[in-house]
PDB file of C-alpha atoms in Angstrom:
ATOM      1  CA  MET A 115       0.008  -0.051   0.300  1.00 85.00           C
ATOM      2  CA  CYS A 116       2.868   2.302   0.796  1.00 83.00           C
ATOM      3  CA  ARG A 117       4.709   1.458  -2.294  1.00 80.00           C
ATOM      4  CA  ARG A 118       1.590   2.200  -4.490  1.00 82.00           C
ATOM      5  CA  GLN A 119       0.753   5.685  -2.447  1.00 83.00           C
ATOM      6  CA  PHE A 120       4.498   6.625  -3.381  1.00 78.00           C
ATOM      7  CA  GLU A 121       4.214   5.634  -6.992  1.00 73.00           C
ATOM      8  CA  SER A 122       0.660   6.752  -7.792  1.00 78.00           C
ATOM      9  CA  THR A 123       1.067  10.267  -6.126  1.00 83.00           C
ATOM     10  CA  ALA A 124       3.675  13.040  -6.622  1.00 86.00           C
ATOM     11  CA  ALA A 125       5.242  12.157  -3.286  1.00 87.00           C
ATOM     12  CA  GLU A 126       8.395  10.465  -4.980  1.00 87.00           C
ATOM     13  CA  VAL A 127       9.237  13.518  -7.583  1.00 90.00           C
ATOM     14  CA  LEU A 128       8.271  16.243  -5.054  1.00 90.00           C
ATOM     15  CA  GLY A 129      10.512  14.543  -2.313  1.00 90.00           C
ATOM     16  CA  ASP A 130      13.545  13.740  -4.677  1.00 91.00           C
ATOM     17  CA  GLY A 131      13.165  16.823  -6.620  1.00 91.00           C
ATOM     18  CA  GLN A 132      14.041  19.096  -3.455  1.00 92.00           C
ATOM     19  CA  SER A 133      16.740  16.844  -2.588  1.00 92.00           C
ATOM     20  CA  LEU A 134      18.352  17.647  -6.059  1.00 93.00           C
ATOM     21  CA  ALA A 135      17.865  21.337  -5.318  1.00 94.00           C
ATOM     22  CA  ARG A 136      20.056  20.717  -2.164  1.00 95.00           C
ATOM     23  CA  TYR A 137      22.754  18.581  -4.230  1.00 96.00           C
ATOM     24  CA  ALA A 138      22.794  21.000  -7.048  1.00 96.00           C
ATOM     25  CA  VAL A 139      23.637  23.739  -4.697  1.00 97.00           C
ATOM     26  CA  LYS A 140      26.363  21.621  -2.566  1.00 97.00           C
ATOM     27  CA  LEU A 141      28.231  21.015  -5.864  1.00 98.00           C
ATOM     28  CA  HIS A 142      28.397  24.818  -6.700  1.00 98.00           C
ATOM     29  CA  PHE A 143      29.645  24.844  -2.944  1.00 98.00           C
ATOM     30  CA  LEU A 144      32.510  22.576  -3.730  1.00 98.00           C
ATOM     31  CA  ALA A 145      33.583  24.032  -6.977  1.00 98.00           C
ATOM     32  CA  GLY A 146      33.696  27.361  -5.175  1.00 98.00           C
ATOM     33  CA  LEU A 147      35.738  25.882  -2.022  1.00 97.00           C
ATOM     34  CA  ALA A 148      37.977  24.075  -4.776  1.00 97.00           C
ATOM     35  CA  HIS A 149      38.724  27.251  -6.242  1.00 97.00           C
ATOM     36  CA  ALA A 150      39.598  29.062  -3.269  1.00 96.00           C
ATOM     37  CA  LEU A 151      41.684  26.277  -2.248  1.00 95.00           C
ATOM     38  CA  THR A 152      43.799  26.745  -5.524  1.00 95.00           C
ATOM     39  CA  GLU A 153      43.958  30.615  -5.186  1.00 94.00           C
ATOM     40  CA  ALA A 154      45.269  30.127  -1.546  1.00 92.00           C
ATOM     41  CA  THR A 155      47.902  27.834  -2.861  1.00 91.00           C
ATOM     42  CA  GLY A 156      48.789  29.908  -5.629  1.00 92.00           C
ATOM     43  CA  VAL A 157      48.221  27.234  -8.356  1.00 93.00           C
ATOM     44  CA  ASN A 158      44.806  28.357  -9.826  1.00 92.00           C
ATOM     45  CA  GLU A 159      46.432  29.788 -13.285  1.00 93.00           C
ATOM     46  CA  PHE A 160      48.054  26.480 -14.026  1.00 96.00           C
ATOM     47  CA  PRO A 161      46.345  25.015 -17.267  1.00 97.00           C
ATOM     48  CA  ALA A 162      45.904  21.393 -15.376  1.00 96.00           C
ATOM     49  CA  VAL A 163      44.500  22.984 -12.448  1.00 97.00           C
ATOM     50  CA  ARG A 164      41.939  24.995 -14.442  1.00 97.00           C
ATOM     51  CA  GLU A 165      41.008  22.288 -16.343  1.00 97.00           C
ATOM     52  CA  SER A 166      40.237  20.302 -13.093  1.00 97.00           C
ATOM     53  CA  LEU A 167      38.177  23.345 -11.878  1.00 98.00           C
ATOM     54  CA  ALA A 168      36.250  23.677 -15.177  1.00 98.00           C
ATOM     55  CA  GLU A 169      35.431  19.848 -14.829  1.00 97.00           C
ATOM     56  CA  LEU A 170      33.898  20.874 -11.261  1.00 98.00           C
ATOM     57  CA  ALA A 171      31.698  23.636 -12.822  1.00 98.00           C
ATOM     58  CA  CYS A 172      30.576  21.894 -15.754  1.00 97.00           C
ATOM     59  CA  TYR A 173      29.454  18.877 -12.941  1.00 97.00           C
ATOM     60  CA  ALA A 174      27.695  21.545 -10.875  1.00 97.00           C
ATOM     61  CA  THR A 175      26.264  23.514 -13.896  1.00 97.00           C
ATOM     62  CA  ASN A 176      25.127  19.882 -15.554  1.00 95.00           C
ATOM     63  CA  ILE A 177      23.121  19.032 -12.138  1.00 96.00           C
ATOM     64  CA  GLU A 178      21.703  22.399 -12.228  1.00 96.00           C
ATOM     65  CA  GLY A 179      20.455  22.206 -15.371  1.00 95.00           C
ATOM     66  CA  LEU A 180      18.959  18.908 -15.150  1.00 93.00           C
ATOM     67  CA  PHE A 181      17.141  20.300 -11.893  1.00 93.00           C
ATOM     68  CA  ARG A 182      15.782  23.187 -13.672  1.00 93.00           C
ATOM     69  CA  GLY A 183      14.615  20.895 -16.411  1.00 92.00           C
ATOM     70  CA  LEU A 184      12.283  18.778 -13.657  1.00 90.00           C
ATOM     71  CA  PHE A 185      10.074  22.047 -13.652  1.00 90.00           C
ATOM     72  CA  HIS A 186      10.556  23.731 -16.838  1.00 92.00           C
ATOM     73  CA  ASN A 187       9.416  20.783 -18.668  1.00 92.00           C
ATOM     74  CA  PRO A 188       6.755  19.186 -16.076  1.00 93.00           C
ATOM     75  CA  ASP A 189       4.516  16.259 -16.288  1.00 91.00           C
ATOM     76  CA  ARG A 190       0.864  16.299 -15.688  1.00 90.00           C
ATOM     77  CA  HIS A 191      -0.789  14.461 -12.749  1.00 86.00           C
ATOM     78  CA  ASN A 192      -4.140  14.567 -11.774  1.00 85.00           C
ATOM     79  CA  GLY A 193      -4.749  18.022 -13.229  1.00 89.00           C
ATOM     80  CA  TYR A 194      -1.526  19.354 -12.008  1.00 90.00           C
ATOM     81  CA  TYR A 195       1.790  20.125 -13.000  1.00 93.00           C
ATOM     82  CA  ILE A 196       4.769  18.133 -10.963  1.00 92.00           C
ATOM     83  CA  PRO A 197       8.557  17.761 -11.814  1.00 93.00           C
ATOM     84  CA  ASN A 198       9.324  15.745 -14.934  1.00 93.00           C
ATOM     85  CA  GLN A 199       9.937  12.086 -13.705  1.00 92.00           C
ATOM     86  CA  LEU A 200      12.152  10.816 -16.298  1.00 93.00           C
ATOM     87  CA  GLN A 201      14.740  13.699 -16.245  1.00 93.00           C
ATOM     88  CA  LEU A 202      14.380  13.267 -12.174  1.00 94.00           C
ATOM     89  CA  TYR A 203      15.554   9.626 -12.576  1.00 95.00           C
ATOM     90  CA  ALA A 204      18.276  10.772 -15.128  1.00 95.00           C
ATOM     91  CA  CYS A 205      19.539  13.346 -12.842  1.00 95.00           C
ATOM     92  CA  GLN A 206      19.654  10.568  -9.897  1.00 95.00           C
ATOM     93  CA  VAL A 207      21.691   8.412 -12.015  1.00 96.00           C
ATOM     94  CA  VAL A 208      24.136  11.259 -12.827  1.00 96.00           C
ATOM     95  CA  ALA A 209      24.310  12.627  -9.549  1.00 95.00           C
ATOM     96  CA  GLN A 210      25.471   8.817  -8.129  1.00 95.00           C
ATOM     97  CA  SER A 211      28.084   8.594 -10.616  1.00 95.00           C
ATOM     98  CA  ILE A 212      29.704  12.352 -10.517  1.00 96.00           C
ATOM     99  CA  TYR A 213      29.588  12.657  -6.581  1.00 97.00           C
ATOM    100  CA  PRO A 214      33.100  10.421  -6.067  1.00 96.00           C
ATOM    101  CA  LYS A 215      34.615  11.984  -9.148  1.00 97.00           C
ATOM    102  CA  VAL A 216      34.156  15.565  -7.736  1.00 97.00           C
ATOM    103  CA  ILE A 217      35.699  14.368  -4.411  1.00 97.00           C
ATOM    104  CA  GLU A 218      38.485  12.841  -5.918  1.00 97.00           C
ATOM    105  CA  ASN A 219      39.372  15.945  -8.113  1.00 97.00           C
ATOM    106  CA  ILE A 220      39.382  18.260  -5.037  1.00 97.00           C
ATOM    107  CA  ARG A 221      41.318  15.504  -3.175  1.00 96.00           C
ATOM    108  CA  LYS A 222      43.840  16.081  -5.961  1.00 95.00           C
ATOM    109  CA  LEU A 223      44.019  19.586  -6.011  1.00 96.00           C
ATOM    110  CA  SER A 224      44.483  19.725  -2.060  1.00 94.00           C
ATOM    111  CA  GLY A 225      47.405  17.507  -2.036  1.00 91.00           C
ATOM    112  CA  GLY A 226      49.182  17.087   1.356  1.00 89.00           C
ATOM    113  CA  GLY A 227      48.097  20.462   2.323  1.00 88.00           C
ATOM    114  CA  VAL A 228      45.083  19.271   4.276  1.00 91.00           C
ATOM    115  CA  ILE A 229      47.058  16.624   6.190  1.00 88.00           C
ATOM    116  CA  MET A 230      49.669  19.203   7.438  1.00 85.00           C
ATOM    117  CA  LEU A 231      47.061  21.045   9.853  1.00 89.00           C
ATOM    118  CA  PRO A 232      46.353  21.436  13.495  1.00 89.00           C
ATOM    119  CA  SER A 233      44.525  18.771  15.224  1.00 86.00           C
ATOM    120  CA  SER A 234      41.892  21.116  16.564  1.00 86.00           C
ATOM    121  CA  TYR A 235      40.857  24.909  17.192  1.00 86.00           C
ATOM    122  CA  VAL A 236      42.219  24.391  20.760  1.00 91.00           C
ATOM    123  CA  ASP A 237      45.942  24.622  19.373  1.00 91.00           C
ATOM    124  CA  LEU A 238      45.466  28.145  18.536  1.00 89.00           C
ATOM    125  CA  ALA A 239      44.600  28.960  22.180  1.00 91.00           C
ATOM    126  CA  ASN A 240      48.165  28.042  22.985  1.00 92.00           C
ATOM    127  CA  PRO A 241      50.665  30.588  22.470  1.00 92.00           C
ATOM    128  CA  GLU A 242      53.543  28.459  21.888  1.00 93.00           C
ATOM    129  CA  ILE A 243      51.722  26.018  19.606  1.00 92.00           C
ATOM    130  CA  ARG A 244      50.030  28.723  17.731  1.00 92.00           C
ATOM    131  CA  CYS A 245      53.299  30.523  17.140  1.00 92.00           C
ATOM    132  CA  LEU A 246      54.480  27.270  15.238  1.00 91.00           C
ATOM    133  CA  ILE A 247      51.251  26.675  13.345  1.00 90.00           C
ATOM    134  CA  GLU A 248      51.915  30.364  12.122  1.00 90.00           C
ATOM    135  CA  LYS A 249      55.462  29.743  11.131  1.00 90.00           C
ATOM    136  CA  THR A 250      54.679  26.274   9.349  1.00 88.00           C
ATOM    137  CA  GLN A 251      51.327  27.438   7.880  1.00 87.00           C
ATOM    138  CA  TYR A 252      53.020  30.714   6.574  1.00 84.00           C
ATOM    139  CA  SER A 253      51.960  31.650   2.909  1.00 83.00           C
ATOM    140  CA  THR A 254      52.532  34.885   0.949  1.00 84.00           C
ATOM    141  CA  LEU A 255      48.936  34.757  -0.251  1.00 86.00           C
ATOM    142  CA  MET A 256      47.265  34.768   2.904  1.00 88.00           C
ATOM    143  CA  GLU A 257      47.445  34.791   6.801  1.00 92.00           C
ATOM    144  CA  PRO A 258      48.223  31.353   8.068  1.00 91.00           C
ATOM    145  CA  ILE A 259      45.268  31.307  10.447  1.00 92.00           C
ATOM    146  CA  GLU A 260      42.933  31.833   7.530  1.00 93.00           C
ATOM    147  CA  ARG A 261      44.880  29.362   5.394  1.00 92.00           C
ATOM    148  CA  VAL A 262      44.416  26.917   8.301  1.00 93.00           C
ATOM    149  CA  LYS A 263      40.591  27.741   8.267  1.00 93.00           C
ATOM    150  CA  LEU A 264      40.142  27.097   4.318  1.00 95.00           C
ATOM    151  CA  LEU A 265      42.011  23.937   4.499  1.00 94.00           C
ATOM    152  CA  LYS A 266      40.315  22.529   7.497  1.00 95.00           C
ATOM    153  CA  LEU A 267      36.965  23.189   5.721  1.00 96.00           C
ATOM    154  CA  VAL A 268      38.199  21.414   2.521  1.00 97.00           C
ATOM    155  CA  TRP A 269      39.454  18.460   4.693  1.00 95.00           C
ATOM    156  CA  ASP A 270      35.686  18.631   6.474  1.00 95.00           C
ATOM    157  CA  ALA A 271      34.389  18.195   2.936  1.00 96.00           C
ATOM    158  CA  VAL A 272      36.635  15.539   1.137  1.00 95.00           C
ATOM    159  CA  GLY A 273      38.664  13.742   3.946  1.00 94.00           C
ATOM    160  CA  SER A 274      37.069  13.858   7.110  1.00 94.00           C
ATOM    161  CA  GLU A 275      34.563  11.066   8.618  1.00 95.00           C
ATOM    162  CA  PHE A 276      31.856  13.508   7.782  1.00 95.00           C
ATOM    163  CA  ALA A 277      33.015  13.551   4.031  1.00 96.00           C
ATOM    164  CA  SER A 278      33.198   9.699   3.787  1.00 95.00           C
ATOM    165  CA  ARG A 279      29.779   9.349   5.284  1.00 95.00           C
ATOM    166  CA  HIS A 280      28.564  11.975   2.434  1.00 95.00           C
ATOM    167  CA  ILE A 281      30.151   9.970  -0.381  1.00 95.00           C
ATOM    168  CA  GLN A 282      28.249   7.125   0.466  1.00 95.00           C
ATOM    169  CA  TYR A 283      25.163   9.299   0.950  1.00 94.00           C
ATOM    170  CA  GLU A 284      25.223  10.467  -2.145  1.00 95.00           C
ATOM    171  CA  MET A 285      26.010   7.285  -3.955  1.00 94.00           C
ATOM    172  CA  PHE A 286      22.886   5.497  -2.452  1.00 94.00           C
ATOM    173  CA  TYR A 287      20.386   8.303  -1.484  1.00 90.00           C
ATOM    174  CA  SER A 288      18.547   7.126  -4.492  1.00 90.00           C
ATOM    175  CA  GLY A 289      19.109   3.563  -4.003  1.00 91.00           C
ATOM    176  CA  ALA A 290      21.694   1.112  -5.413  1.00 94.00           C
ATOM    177  CA  HIS A 291      23.146   2.432  -8.759  1.00 94.00           C
ATOM    178  CA  PHE A 292      21.416  -0.683 -10.683  1.00 95.00           C
ATOM    179  CA  VAL A 293      17.881   0.266  -9.038  1.00 94.00           C
ATOM    180  CA  ALA A 294      18.341   4.040 -10.384  1.00 94.00           C
ATOM    181  CA  LEU A 295      19.248   2.575 -13.811  1.00 96.00           C
ATOM    182  CA  SER A 296      16.055   0.333 -13.760  1.00 95.00           C
ATOM    183  CA  ARG A 297      14.047   3.177 -12.781  1.00 92.00           C
ATOM    184  CA  LEU A 298      15.328   5.228 -15.556  1.00 94.00           C
ATOM    185  CA  TYR A 299      14.978   2.253 -18.284  1.00 96.00           C
ATOM    186  CA  GLY A 300      11.466   1.726 -17.327  1.00 94.00           C
ATOM    187  CA  ARG A 301      10.425   5.495 -17.924  1.00 93.00           C
ATOM    188  CA  TYR A 302      12.485   6.025 -21.029  1.00 95.00           C
ATOM    189  CA  ASP A 303      10.467   6.397 -24.287  1.00 95.00           C
ATOM    190  CA  TRP A 304      12.314   3.482 -26.360  1.00 96.00           C
ATOM    191  CA  ASN A 305       9.773   3.556 -28.834  1.00 96.00           C
ATOM    192  CA  LEU A 306      10.117   7.191 -29.773  1.00 96.00           C
ATOM    193  CA  ALA A 307      13.986   6.799 -29.910  1.00 96.00           C
ATOM    194  CA  LYS A 308      13.906   3.713 -32.040  1.00 96.00           C
ATOM    195  CA  SER A 309      11.674   5.125 -34.270  1.00 96.00           C
ATOM    196  CA  MET A 310      14.242   7.701 -35.558  1.00 94.00           C
ATOM    197  CA  SER A 311      16.340   4.484 -36.860  1.00 96.00           C
ATOM    198  CA  LYS A 312      13.246   2.740 -37.987  1.00 94.00           C
ATOM    199  CA  GLU A 313      12.529   5.821 -40.389  1.00 92.00           C
ATOM    200  CA  ILE A 314      15.832   5.346 -42.012  1.00 94.00           C
ATOM    201  CA  LEU A 315      15.457   1.720 -42.279  1.00 94.00           C
ATOM    202  CA  ASP A 316      11.944   1.937 -43.683  1.00 93.00           C
ATOM    203  CA  SER A 317      13.087   4.386 -46.259  1.00 94.00           C
ATOM    204  CA  ILE A 318      16.280   2.132 -47.675  1.00 93.00           C
ATOM    205  CA  SER A 319      14.824  -0.065 -50.538  1.00 90.00           C
ATOM    206  CA  VAL A 320      16.704  -3.485 -50.983  1.00 85.00           C
ATOM    207  CA  ASN A 321      15.914  -3.201 -54.812  1.00 80.00           C
TER     208      ASN A 321
END
């Protein structure tokens, strides 16, 4: 009964639609964080680094476009407009696939900088330890404590226990990957897609 209710009403697309809003904003946040990281380490103008940042921007823009498509190309349900279910499923499949790539990309950009950090903000309250932190975290581009704050945030996003949980969450929020693919397979208009090649085949005369 619960499953029928979930599938026969707009509960699924409305619930998952708001989740994709969250996901789209999250990817923009991570792209911005990665860019700030490369500025802080002075490598943001390197061609290879800009390629990595462009990939992050592409992922974020791609998901935002799919998310907006849910509402700008809606389905009709019992006389109401609701988010497009096919595009929802497509977005979920893409979202599951790209999140580990996003995190790996930022990990490569951060290098060992996120490891050589104070273990806790408590260290900053100790004058002796703080002095050492300011020496070891010295940068010509930003103040040492500001650099520590930024790199700590990057670590929280890509390497901490919190970050590890988020990778698992984004990969399985919509169910196992084969389940998400199965939903997309069942909703896609295969007849329309096949009709394109059928028209060409029917127009070819064997004589």
